[in-house]
Amino acid sequence: MLGWTGRILFYDLSRRRSRVWEYDGDMALKFFGGRGYAAKILWDMVPRGADPLGPENKLVFAAGPLTGLPGPSTGKLVVAAKSPLTGGYGDGNLGSLAAVQLRRAGFDALVVEGASDRPVYLLVEDGKAEALDADDLWGLSTFEAERRLRERHGKGAGILVIGPAGENLVRYATVVSQEGRAGGRPGMGAVMGSKKLKAVVFVGSKDPEAADPAELKRLAREAYEDIKSKPGYGFWMRQGTMMTVQWAQENSVLPTRNFSEGVFEEASSIDGYAMEKAKIAQRGCPLCVMTCGNVVRDAEESPVEVDYENIAMLGSNLAIGDIRRVAVLNRLADMLGLDTISAGNAIGFAMEAGEKGLLSDTPEWGDFDAARRLLEDIAYRRGELGELLSLGVKRASEKLGREAERFAVHVKGLEVTGYDCHAAPGMALAFGTSPIGAHHKDAWVIAWEVKTDRLAYSRDKVEKVIWMQRIRGGMFETLVACRLPWIELGFDLNWYPRLIKAATGVSVTLDDLFELADRVYALIRAYWVREFGGWSREMDWPPRKWFETELTKGPYKGHKLDPDGYGRMLSWYYEARGWDERGVPRKSTLERLGLSDVASALSEIVSLKE
Ligand code: PTT
Ligand code: SF4
C-alpha cells in the first residue's frame, strides 16, 4: 500500500507492551482513515458496555492517507474513544505537528489500550513506543507540560497533552497541542486522564511514501496557489473564524445568555474587528497556507489564540462583552485542557439556574471574575458547583430536576456549539443528527439556511444536512484534511480525488467517498444503538429550550421551533439514510454498505427491520 503506511500501533499501558497491526487494503478502502478507522476499531475492539473511563476503553489517534503529505491543510488527526460525556461514539479533530510526526514515525494510527497505575507519557519514535515516567508533568498546565516535553524531545516533536481537567476526569476535558489547537470535545482528555496518560509525543524521521511523489508535489503547489488566489483569502487571513461573530449577530444566531437569544447587545466588542485591534500574531496547523490561529494579547497581557466558538461560548453566551477578557477565559480553558464550548455552555447553564433560583452562589450574567473562578473550579472539580458542572449540562440538569432540564442545551449529552437555532430548523436537525452529539462539524447548514426559506421544515433542508454530513463528517474526517479551504474559500472538492490518486494510486470519485461516508455513519449509529441497547427518536431531538421558549429580541423575536415540523424532518432524514422510524439502520442498509457483520451483531440487541 502506498499513501497509507498500512500500520497501526497498539500500546497497552497496563502491560507496557506494544504490537503492530499490519492491516490490509480492504480496511483502507472501506474506512480510509481518521474517523473511519476509529469507528471500526471501537466497534470491533471495545466490548459492549465498557466503562469509558475504565481500562477497556481504547483511545484512538488516527491520521488519513493524505496526512503529512504535501497538500492543503493535511496536518490534522482525529482523536476518538467511547465518550465519558455521552456514553456513545466520541471524536474530535485537531491540527498539530503530532499528525505529521505520527505518520513520519511509521503509523497511520495509534491505539492506546489499558491503563497505567501511575502518570506516564508515551513516546512513539520511528516505529517504537515506550511509556515514560510523567510524575514531574502531572498537575501541570497543558502549556507548561508541552514546553517541558519540547525541551526534552526537540522542536520538531509532535506533542498532544492533557491539563488538570483531563487528569481530574472532567467529562468534557479535551486534548491540546501547540498552545492553541484543541480536539476531542466529548471528553477525550478525560479518557487520556483515566489511563494516567499525560501526553503522547511523536518523533519520526521518514515521510510517508506517496504513489506518485512528483505528481503530488506538483498538485500540492497548484492547490496552494489556487487557495491563495481566492477572493476571500485576504480577509480570511485577517480574521479567520472570528469573522463569524458579526455574521452570527446579523443573522440572529449568536448564542446569548445560555442560548436564550440570537443577538448580543455588545457583539461589536467581541467580533473580528475587536479581535484585530488586539491581534499580535498569527499561527496555525502544519501544511496550511491559510492559517487561522489569530493570537491576541488578553486582558492579563498573555498571548492566546482565539476562534469563533470560543469567543461566542465564553463571551455572548455568558454576556461578557470584552474580547480581551473573553480571551483570558479561552486561554485558561486551553491551559486547563477544558473544552471551551462545553465549559461556556455549562457556565451559562449555571448562570441561568442561579437566575431562576435553582442554584445558589452562581455567577451573574457578565461577571467575568466569577466565570474565571468557576472555570478553574470545574477543571479541579472544586466545590459543589465545580463538581456539578464538571459532569456536563445533561447530568447536572438531571441532578437538579426537571425544571433545569428545560434549559440544559445539549444533544445526547454533548453541549451545543455556537449557533442558536430558535429560528433555524435545518441547523437544529444538523445538531440532532450529528454522530457525536451536538456539534456543527458534520453539517454547518446554517450559513446556507439563513439565505433560503429559513423558517421552513422542508425536505431540501434534510437533503442538505445529509450532503454536508457526507462531505464534512465523512470525507474530511476520513481523509483527514481540514475542511476550511473548501468552506471558507471555495476550494473545489474535485481536488481531493486527484490528491488521493497521487498519494495512494487509488482512483476514487466523490461519489465513492460519499458512499464511504454513509458506511461510517451507519457504523457509528450502530455503535450508539449497541451501547444504549436500542434507540428512540428523542435521542436525536434538539434541546427543549428551542421548542419551549421564544426569542424575545432581534428580527426573529417570537420565534421557536415547531416539534411537528422537526419530527417530519427527522422522519425524512431516517428514510433518506435507510434507517427505520426509530433511527436504527435497516438490515438492508447495513448489508448494502458492506456491514453484514455489524447487522448480525446488532440484531442480537435490537430487532432489525428489513
Ligand atoms: C472543535 C471545537 C471548535 S470548532 C472550536 S473553535 W472552530 C473550539 N476550540 C477549542 C479551543 O481552541 N480550545 C479549547 N480548550 N477548546 C476548544 N473547543 C472547541 O472545539 C480548529 C479549526 C476549527 S476552529 C474548526 S471550526 C474546524 N474544525 C475542523 C474539523 O472538525 N474537522 C476538519 N477536518 N477540519 C476542521 N478544521 C477547522 O479546525 P473538536 P484545531 Mg478542534 C484553542 O476539536 O473536538 O473537533 O471540536 O482543532 O486544530 O484547534 O482547529 O470555530
Ligand atoms: Fe488549521 Fe486553520 Fe489551516 Fe484549517 S485553516 S489547517 S484549522 S490553520
XYZ file of C-alpha atoms and ligand atoms in Angstrom:
670
model
C 0.000 0.000 0.000
C 1.225 3.490 -0.773
C -0.112 6.677 0.767
C -1.172 4.632 3.773
C 1.657 3.187 5.879
C -0.597 0.146 6.407
C 0.431 0.013 10.061
C -1.489 0.769 13.234
C 0.378 0.800 16.529
C -1.343 -0.559 19.647
C 0.146 0.276 23.005
C -1.162 -1.440 26.135
C -0.457 0.747 29.152
C -1.400 -1.982 31.637
C 1.258 -4.355 30.336
C 3.620 -1.776 28.863
C 3.635 -3.689 25.614
C 3.164 -2.672 22.017
C 2.087 -4.535 18.916
C 1.648 -3.500 15.304
C -1.377 -4.365 13.190
C -0.430 -4.545 9.535
C -3.867 -4.095 8.085
C -4.943 -4.886 4.571
C -6.200 -2.908 1.599
C -9.793 -3.845 2.356
C -9.698 -1.884 5.636
C -8.076 1.069 3.860
C -10.601 1.180 1.040
C -13.653 0.635 3.245
C -12.755 3.044 6.039
C -9.957 5.231 4.614
C -8.547 6.653 7.870
C -9.352 9.092 10.693
C -12.934 8.716 11.858
C -13.416 5.643 9.658
C -10.585 3.764 11.369
C -11.637 4.999 14.800
C -15.240 3.831 14.359
C -14.117 0.430 13.075
C -11.645 -0.082 15.936
C -14.111 0.987 18.634
C -16.873 -1.192 17.182
C -14.635 -4.257 16.825
C -12.412 -3.965 19.856
C -14.121 -2.156 22.721
C -16.508 -4.523 24.493
C -20.150 -3.506 24.683
C -20.912 -1.656 27.907
C -17.251 -0.797 28.601
C -16.747 1.983 31.136
C -15.489 4.977 29.098
C -13.159 5.838 31.965
C -12.019 2.253 32.506
C -9.098 0.316 31.024
C -11.338 -1.430 28.464
C -11.906 1.783 26.568
C -9.458 2.489 23.755
C -8.129 5.862 22.742
C -7.508 6.202 19.023
C -5.336 8.820 17.333
C -5.876 8.363 13.619
C -4.475 10.099 10.560
C -5.516 9.559 6.955
C -3.825 8.790 3.643
C -3.112 12.475 2.943
C -1.877 13.372 6.432
C 1.582 14.803 6.461
C 1.952 14.601 2.692
C 2.173 17.730 0.553
C -1.332 19.103 0.115
C -3.594 21.759 1.526
C -4.099 21.662 5.293
C -3.244 17.998 5.794
C -1.647 18.382 9.237
C -4.626 17.081 11.211
C -5.649 13.975 13.122
C -8.763 12.501 14.696
C -8.830 11.588 18.388
C -11.618 9.196 19.353
C -12.898 6.907 22.112
C -16.112 5.850 23.758
C -17.203 9.137 25.302
C -17.456 9.626 29.076
C -19.774 12.572 28.403
C -22.328 10.865 26.157
C -21.712 7.119 26.547
C -21.617 6.847 22.761
C -19.058 7.296 19.991
C -16.919 10.405 20.531
C -14.265 12.104 18.467
C -12.597 15.385 17.646
C -10.194 16.755 15.091
C -7.082 18.732 15.811
C -4.294 20.228 13.769
C -0.843 19.545 15.131
C 2.668 18.511 14.293
C 1.606 15.328 16.083
C -0.396 14.344 12.987
C 2.634 14.734 10.747
C 5.023 13.033 13.169
C 2.666 10.093 13.779
C 2.973 9.319 10.090
C 6.697 10.040 9.962
C 7.107 7.605 12.856
C 5.659 4.958 10.551
C 1.991 4.646 11.510
C -1.464 5.657 10.312
C -2.896 5.440 13.805
C -2.025 4.861 17.443
C -4.418 2.996 19.728
C -3.822 3.287 23.455
C -5.257 0.407 25.499
C -5.401 -0.490 29.197
C -4.371 1.980 31.871
C -1.227 2.828 33.758
C -1.214 2.879 37.554
C 0.965 5.988 37.692
C 1.444 9.038 35.463
C 3.239 8.351 32.202
C 3.673 9.798 28.769
C 4.035 7.758 25.635
C 6.954 8.316 23.293
C 6.375 6.974 19.793
C 9.602 7.253 17.853
C 10.406 5.716 14.477
C 8.403 2.501 14.754
C 8.799 2.005 18.502
C 6.850 3.060 21.578
C 7.761 3.430 25.219
C 5.856 4.640 28.289
C 7.983 7.080 30.276
C 7.580 8.479 33.730
C 5.459 11.635 33.945
C 5.382 12.324 37.692
C 7.031 15.681 37.065
C 4.430 16.621 34.430
C 1.251 15.551 36.242
C -0.591 18.590 37.544
C 0.996 20.982 35.061
C -0.985 23.090 32.612
C -1.053 21.909 29.013
C 1.227 24.802 28.011
C 3.879 24.066 30.645
C 3.811 20.302 30.117
C 4.238 20.725 26.363
C 7.110 23.206 26.806
C 8.986 20.740 29.015
C 8.422 17.874 26.603
C 9.564 20.025 23.711
C 12.796 20.824 25.534
C 13.298 17.087 26.014
C 12.309 15.811 22.577
C 13.157 18.683 20.260
C 11.408 21.436 18.366
C 10.067 19.147 15.673
C 8.342 16.688 18.039
C 4.564 16.327 17.731
C 3.031 16.610 21.187
C -0.515 16.061 22.490
C -1.204 16.823 26.148
C -3.933 16.991 28.741
C -4.256 19.508 31.547
C -5.702 19.337 35.059
C -9.219 18.867 33.634
C -8.219 15.625 31.916
C -6.318 14.421 34.968
C -9.389 15.076 37.136
C -11.669 13.245 34.671
C -13.861 16.218 33.814
C -16.221 14.748 31.258
C -15.536 17.394 28.619
C -11.774 17.585 29.057
C -10.035 17.918 25.734
C -6.640 17.152 24.198
C -4.436 20.169 23.493
C -1.441 20.851 21.269
C 0.756 23.807 20.364
C -0.903 26.148 22.869
C -3.957 26.780 20.763
C -5.090 23.625 18.999
C -7.618 21.501 20.879
C -9.677 18.480 19.936
C -11.900 15.769 21.316
C -14.824 17.693 22.789
C -16.698 14.622 24.100
C -14.139 14.047 26.862
C -11.199 12.561 25.012
C -8.942 14.362 27.532
C -10.692 12.557 30.389
C -10.148 9.196 28.680
C -6.450 10.060 28.500
C -6.552 11.055 32.183
C -8.253 7.796 33.151
C -5.303 5.967 31.616
C -2.897 8.211 33.592
C -1.504 9.297 30.236
C -0.367 12.907 30.448
C 0.942 13.197 26.903
C 1.826 11.466 23.681
C 4.986 12.508 21.866
C 5.591 11.519 18.253
C 9.010 11.737 16.652
C 9.612 10.426 13.152
C 12.271 10.699 10.512
C 10.686 9.186 7.405
C 7.994 10.824 5.307
C 5.126 8.544 4.298
C 5.597 7.188 0.816
C 3.315 8.536 -1.890
C 2.381 6.589 -5.034
C 3.468 9.416 -7.318
C 5.525 11.882 -5.266
C 6.373 14.199 -8.164
C 2.751 14.497 -9.241
C 1.634 15.019 -5.632
C 4.154 17.828 -5.168
C 3.033 19.465 -8.398
C -0.644 19.203 -7.452
C 0.015 20.500 -3.946
C 1.873 23.530 -5.339
C -1.022 24.293 -7.672
C -3.584 23.760 -4.924
C -1.771 26.130 -2.563
C -1.654 28.769 -5.308
C -5.340 28.244 -6.009
C -6.204 28.805 -2.337
C -4.111 31.957 -2.132
C -5.750 33.401 -5.230
C -9.303 33.137 -3.864
C -11.111 36.467 -3.403
C -11.831 35.824 0.282
C -8.217 34.957 1.130
C -7.092 38.409 2.344
C -9.992 38.884 4.761
C -9.712 35.294 5.977
C -6.057 35.914 6.842
C -7.128 38.978 8.822
C -9.996 37.484 10.802
C -10.221 33.711 10.242
C -13.164 32.100 12.057
C -13.620 35.304 14.090
C -15.477 36.877 11.163
C -18.355 34.598 12.171
C -19.254 36.735 15.229
C -20.517 39.597 13.072
C -22.287 37.218 10.700
C -23.973 35.369 13.586
C -25.156 38.621 15.127
C -26.515 39.887 11.807
C -28.381 36.634 11.308
C -29.637 36.372 14.858
C -27.914 33.085 15.694
C -25.199 34.297 18.096
C -25.711 32.259 21.307
C -26.544 34.737 24.031
C -27.300 34.174 27.726
C -27.337 30.406 27.582
C -28.945 30.246 24.143
C -31.899 32.403 25.186
C -31.348 34.888 22.345
C -29.575 35.073 18.989
C -28.356 38.658 19.316
C -25.984 40.199 21.845
C -26.038 43.921 22.605
C -22.223 44.037 22.880
C -21.407 41.862 19.865
C -19.200 44.524 18.294
C -16.898 44.342 21.335
C -16.113 40.681 20.726
C -16.188 40.440 16.922
C -13.450 40.051 14.313
C -12.757 43.803 14.223
C -12.385 43.966 18.003
C -10.058 40.963 17.703
C -7.965 42.717 15.028
C -7.245 45.561 17.467
C -5.800 43.090 19.997
C -4.069 40.846 17.446
C -0.330 40.313 17.843
C 0.445 37.232 15.744
C -0.928 34.525 13.525
C -0.273 30.803 13.563
C -1.911 27.531 12.641
C -1.627 23.890 11.753
C 1.228 22.377 9.727
C 0.980 22.293 5.917
C -1.549 25.121 5.820
C -1.327 28.304 3.753
C -4.452 29.885 5.199
C -3.534 29.744 8.892
C -6.452 30.860 11.005
C -4.985 30.984 14.507
C -5.354 34.629 15.481
C -3.240 35.365 18.534
C -4.359 38.291 20.688
C -2.977 39.822 23.874
C -5.569 39.102 26.540
C -6.639 41.285 29.471
C -3.892 39.724 31.618
C -1.286 40.552 28.941
C -0.749 36.935 27.854
C -0.922 35.742 24.249
C -3.804 33.466 23.287
C -5.177 32.056 20.059
C -8.892 32.758 19.622
C -11.614 31.207 17.461
C -15.283 31.924 16.870
C -16.684 29.126 19.025
C -14.504 30.020 21.986
C -15.447 33.679 21.872
C -19.154 33.071 21.317
C -19.499 30.468 24.066
C -17.363 32.264 26.667
C -18.452 35.739 25.508
C -22.000 36.394 24.333
C -23.304 33.178 25.871
C -22.191 34.475 29.276
C -22.961 38.117 28.382
C -19.295 39.110 28.686
C -18.680 41.850 26.117
C -14.933 42.424 26.197
C -12.778 40.474 23.748
C -9.630 40.667 25.878
C -11.415 39.328 28.955
C -13.100 36.576 26.968
C -9.643 35.726 25.614
C -8.460 35.182 29.218
C -11.194 32.551 29.653
C -10.162 30.994 26.329
C -6.526 30.809 27.444
C -7.438 29.334 30.815
C -9.573 26.662 29.168
C -6.649 25.783 26.883
C -4.218 25.601 29.789
C -6.612 23.540 31.917
C -7.497 21.344 28.930
C -11.240 22.049 29.089
C -13.412 22.244 26.009
C -14.339 25.917 25.602
C -17.739 25.135 24.110
C -18.971 22.798 26.825
C -17.393 24.980 29.522
C -19.158 28.093 28.184
C -22.371 26.145 27.913
C -22.042 24.794 31.476
C -21.291 28.201 32.996
C -24.225 29.709 31.045
C -26.418 26.927 32.425
C -25.279 27.761 35.975
C -25.962 31.474 35.424
C -29.488 30.698 34.270
C -30.067 28.222 37.106
C -28.967 30.929 39.565
C -31.282 33.454 37.949
C -34.182 31.011 38.285
C -33.362 30.267 41.902
C -32.421 26.621 41.308
C -28.802 27.070 42.369
C -27.095 29.476 44.736
C -23.685 31.165 44.577
C -23.639 31.176 40.794
C -22.075 33.960 38.732
C -24.338 36.701 37.383
C -24.562 37.314 33.647
C -21.485 39.197 32.506
C -19.461 38.563 35.683
C -16.017 37.859 34.277
C -14.225 37.341 37.614
C -16.745 34.786 38.842
C -16.721 32.965 35.479
C -12.938 32.845 35.642
C -13.025 31.277 39.119
C -15.720 28.825 38.094
C -13.692 27.646 35.105
C -10.904 26.614 37.487
C -13.362 25.049 39.927
C -14.717 22.902 37.086
C -11.257 21.752 35.997
C -10.296 20.830 39.571
C -13.835 19.656 40.446
C -13.710 22.031 43.398
C -16.769 22.855 45.486
C -20.318 21.709 44.859
C -20.812 23.839 41.771
C -17.486 22.930 40.185
C -18.206 19.238 40.745
C -21.752 19.505 39.388
C -20.749 21.354 36.225
C -17.802 19.040 35.578
C -20.398 16.386 34.710
C -21.767 18.350 31.740
C -25.173 20.032 31.499
C -27.177 16.851 30.864
C -26.101 15.144 34.081
C -26.127 18.438 36.008
C -29.715 19.155 34.944
C -30.827 15.622 35.812
C -29.426 16.126 39.297
C -31.224 19.449 39.643
C -34.543 18.109 38.376
C -36.997 18.625 35.525
C -37.175 22.404 35.551
C -33.418 22.529 34.888
C -33.694 20.056 32.006
C -35.677 22.739 30.143
C -32.602 24.927 29.759
C -29.819 22.330 29.505
C -28.605 22.956 25.956
C -27.228 19.660 24.656
C -27.960 16.731 22.326
C -27.147 13.198 23.527
C -25.215 14.810 26.390
C -22.803 16.843 24.248
C -23.263 20.582 24.704
C -24.437 22.571 21.668
C -21.833 24.672 19.833
C -22.112 28.350 18.917
C -25.319 28.620 16.868
C -28.738 29.417 18.293
C -31.471 27.516 16.452
C -34.760 29.005 17.703
C -35.236 30.157 14.117
C -33.118 27.632 12.197
C -34.777 24.181 11.934
C -32.259 22.809 9.425
C -29.339 23.551 11.742
C -31.345 22.059 14.619
C -31.551 18.844 12.568
C -27.794 19.010 11.976
C -27.228 19.189 15.738
C -29.840 16.493 16.373
C -28.263 14.003 13.991
C -24.552 14.766 14.431
C -22.868 11.413 15.154
C -21.138 12.585 18.336
C -23.887 14.705 19.914
C -24.420 18.412 19.281
C -21.592 19.657 17.089
C -21.636 21.805 13.964
C -18.664 19.995 12.468
C -20.662 17.491 10.415
C -23.202 19.839 8.870
C -22.854 23.602 9.228
C -26.008 24.032 7.235
C -26.941 27.306 8.888
C -24.883 29.531 6.565
C -26.999 28.253 3.670
C -30.226 28.091 5.662
C -30.288 31.774 6.621
C -30.113 32.657 2.915
C -33.017 30.409 1.949
C -36.545 29.834 3.236
C -35.158 29.964 6.731
C -38.161 29.014 8.821
C -39.292 26.122 6.598
C -39.268 22.459 7.643
C -38.507 21.015 4.254
C -37.083 18.000 2.503
C -34.375 20.065 0.813
C -33.026 21.013 4.246
C -32.830 17.331 5.130
C -31.006 16.601 1.881
C -28.624 19.481 2.525
C -27.831 18.166 6.010
C -27.025 14.716 4.614
C -24.989 16.155 1.740
C -22.906 18.138 4.213
C -22.524 15.197 6.574
C -21.147 13.182 3.675
C -18.577 15.808 2.811
C -17.636 17.204 6.198
C -18.282 14.342 8.610
C -17.397 11.672 6.075
C -14.857 12.779 3.509
C -12.859 15.331 5.510
C -12.889 13.282 8.732
C -11.633 10.137 6.999
C -9.048 11.796 4.738
C -8.131 13.581 7.449
C -7.810 17.093 5.989
C -9.022 20.479 7.161
C -12.348 21.345 5.622
C -11.872 25.119 5.853
C -10.248 25.621 2.404
C -13.481 24.287 0.884
C -15.935 26.029 3.200
C -14.343 29.387 3.636
C -12.622 29.941 0.304
C -14.489 27.696 -2.116
C -11.545 25.377 -2.828
C -13.046 22.834 -5.246
C -13.836 19.392 -3.806
C -12.632 17.769 -7.032
C -9.064 18.457 -5.945
C -9.357 15.659 -3.383
C -9.779 12.657 -5.712
C -6.744 13.964 -7.630
C -4.685 14.325 -4.456
C -5.795 10.867 -3.293
C -4.788 9.315 -6.626
C -1.311 10.861 -6.467
C -0.899 9.897 -2.786
C -2.241 6.336 -2.892
C -2.523 5.345 -6.555
C -6.203 4.591 -5.939
C -8.822 6.164 -8.215
C -11.895 7.297 -6.320
C -14.770 9.570 -7.251
C -16.540 11.934 -4.912
C -19.485 9.515 -5.017
C -17.218 6.713 -3.785
C -16.170 8.933 -0.903
C -19.801 9.731 -0.104
C -20.675 6.042 -0.002
C -17.763 5.504 2.343
C -19.155 8.342 4.460
C -22.539 6.604 4.634
C -20.812 3.401 5.765
C -19.013 5.218 8.552
C -22.242 6.966 9.598
C -24.141 3.681 9.722
C -21.358 2.066 11.733
C -21.299 4.927 14.237
C -25.106 4.785 14.574
C -24.839 1.024 15.134
C -22.269 1.727 17.854
C -24.674 4.074 19.682
C -27.555 1.597 19.329
C -25.384 -1.199 20.700
C -24.244 0.836 23.702
C -27.747 2.078 24.533
C -29.402 -1.299 23.933
C -31.771 0.223 21.361
C -32.759 3.647 20.123
C -35.559 6.180 20.191
C -36.261 9.363 18.259
C -35.877 11.513 21.397
C -32.157 10.798 21.265
C -31.999 12.797 18.022
C -34.025 15.664 19.421
C -32.579 19.169 19.832
C -32.649 20.987 23.206
C -36.092 21.650 24.682
C -35.347 25.340 25.079
C -35.590 25.933 21.317
C -39.105 24.452 21.289
C -40.422 25.924 24.529
C -39.056 29.452 24.950
C -39.417 32.130 22.293
C -36.715 34.607 21.303
C -37.514 37.968 22.882
C -35.122 40.118 20.856
C -33.920 40.757 17.316
C -35.534 40.205 13.928
C -36.775 36.722 14.894
C -38.430 37.826 18.131
C -41.320 35.496 18.974
C -39.866 32.504 17.144
C -39.269 28.999 18.453
C -39.074 25.562 16.828
C -42.155 23.529 15.983
C -41.971 19.909 17.241
C -44.242 18.564 14.478
C -42.132 20.178 11.775
C -38.944 18.852 13.347
C -40.459 15.370 13.682
C -41.304 15.381 9.965
C -37.769 16.339 9.019
C -36.355 13.656 11.289
C -38.528 11.008 9.602
C -37.353 12.159 6.154
C -33.797 12.058 7.434
C -34.114 8.456 8.634
C -35.777 7.457 5.386
C -33.016 9.021 3.263
C -30.335 7.293 5.332
C -32.045 3.904 5.153
C -32.723 3.854 8.897
C -36.089 2.817 10.363
C -38.555 5.091 12.170
C -36.718 4.563 15.485
C -33.449 5.740 13.919
C -31.903 2.250 13.717
C -30.130 1.324 10.448
C -32.124 -1.235 8.442
C -30.602 -4.661 7.794
C -30.643 -3.998 4.044
C -28.822 -0.680 4.540
C -26.053 -2.261 6.589
C -25.681 -5.065 4.044
C -25.608 -2.654 1.092
C -22.808 -0.729 2.789
C -20.735 -3.870 3.340
C -21.540 -4.104 7.058
C -23.219 -7.542 7.205
C -21.153 -8.463 10.279
C -22.450 -5.351 12.021
C -26.026 -6.276 11.052
C -25.756 -9.712 12.614
C -24.171 -8.421 15.825
C -26.763 -5.662 16.114
C -29.682 -7.987 15.502
C -28.827 -9.725 18.776
C -29.569 -6.472 20.579
C -32.499 -4.947 18.657
C -34.827 -6.328 16.038
C -33.574 -5.001 12.717
C -36.138 -4.040 10.089
C -35.562 -5.188 6.521
C -13.863 21.606 17.694
C -14.254 22.737 18.541
C -14.074 24.018 17.866
S -14.685 24.130 16.287
C -13.506 25.067 18.475
S -13.221 26.546 17.674
W -13.971 26.170 15.496
C -13.154 25.020 19.876
N -11.729 25.137 20.009
C -11.223 24.965 21.260
C -10.030 25.552 21.673
O -9.321 26.282 20.788
N -9.582 25.372 22.939
C -10.290 24.595 23.802
N -9.820 24.444 25.042
N -11.445 24.015 23.454
C -11.910 24.171 22.197
N -13.070 23.583 21.832
C -13.703 23.801 20.563
O -13.502 22.682 19.731
C -9.781 24.073 14.801
C -10.293 24.508 13.473
C -11.635 24.994 13.686
S -11.785 26.315 14.780
C -12.681 24.481 13.063
S -14.278 25.102 13.329
C -12.523 23.451 12.042
N -12.736 22.144 12.582
C -12.398 21.069 11.770
C -12.922 19.766 11.966
O -13.658 19.494 12.934
N -12.601 18.811 11.045
C -11.765 19.074 9.983
N -11.499 18.088 9.121
N -11.248 20.295 9.803
C -11.533 21.275 10.694
N -10.960 22.498 10.532
C -11.162 23.527 11.489
O -10.264 23.404 12.580
P -13.215 19.203 18.096
P -7.946 22.771 15.849
Mg -10.617 21.256 17.134
C -7.962 26.510 21.071
O -11.662 19.742 18.047
O -13.368 18.289 19.226
O -13.466 18.632 16.749
O -14.098 20.445 18.338
O -8.958 21.521 16.132
O -6.664 22.226 15.394
O -7.903 23.570 17.096
O -8.544 23.601 14.678
O -14.621 27.955 15.202
Fe -5.537 24.650 10.740
Fe -6.960 26.844 10.271
Fe -5.292 25.926 8.450
Fe -7.510 24.579 8.957
S -7.363 26.640 8.077
S -5.458 23.698 8.711
S -7.727 24.910 11.194
S -4.729 26.724 10.458
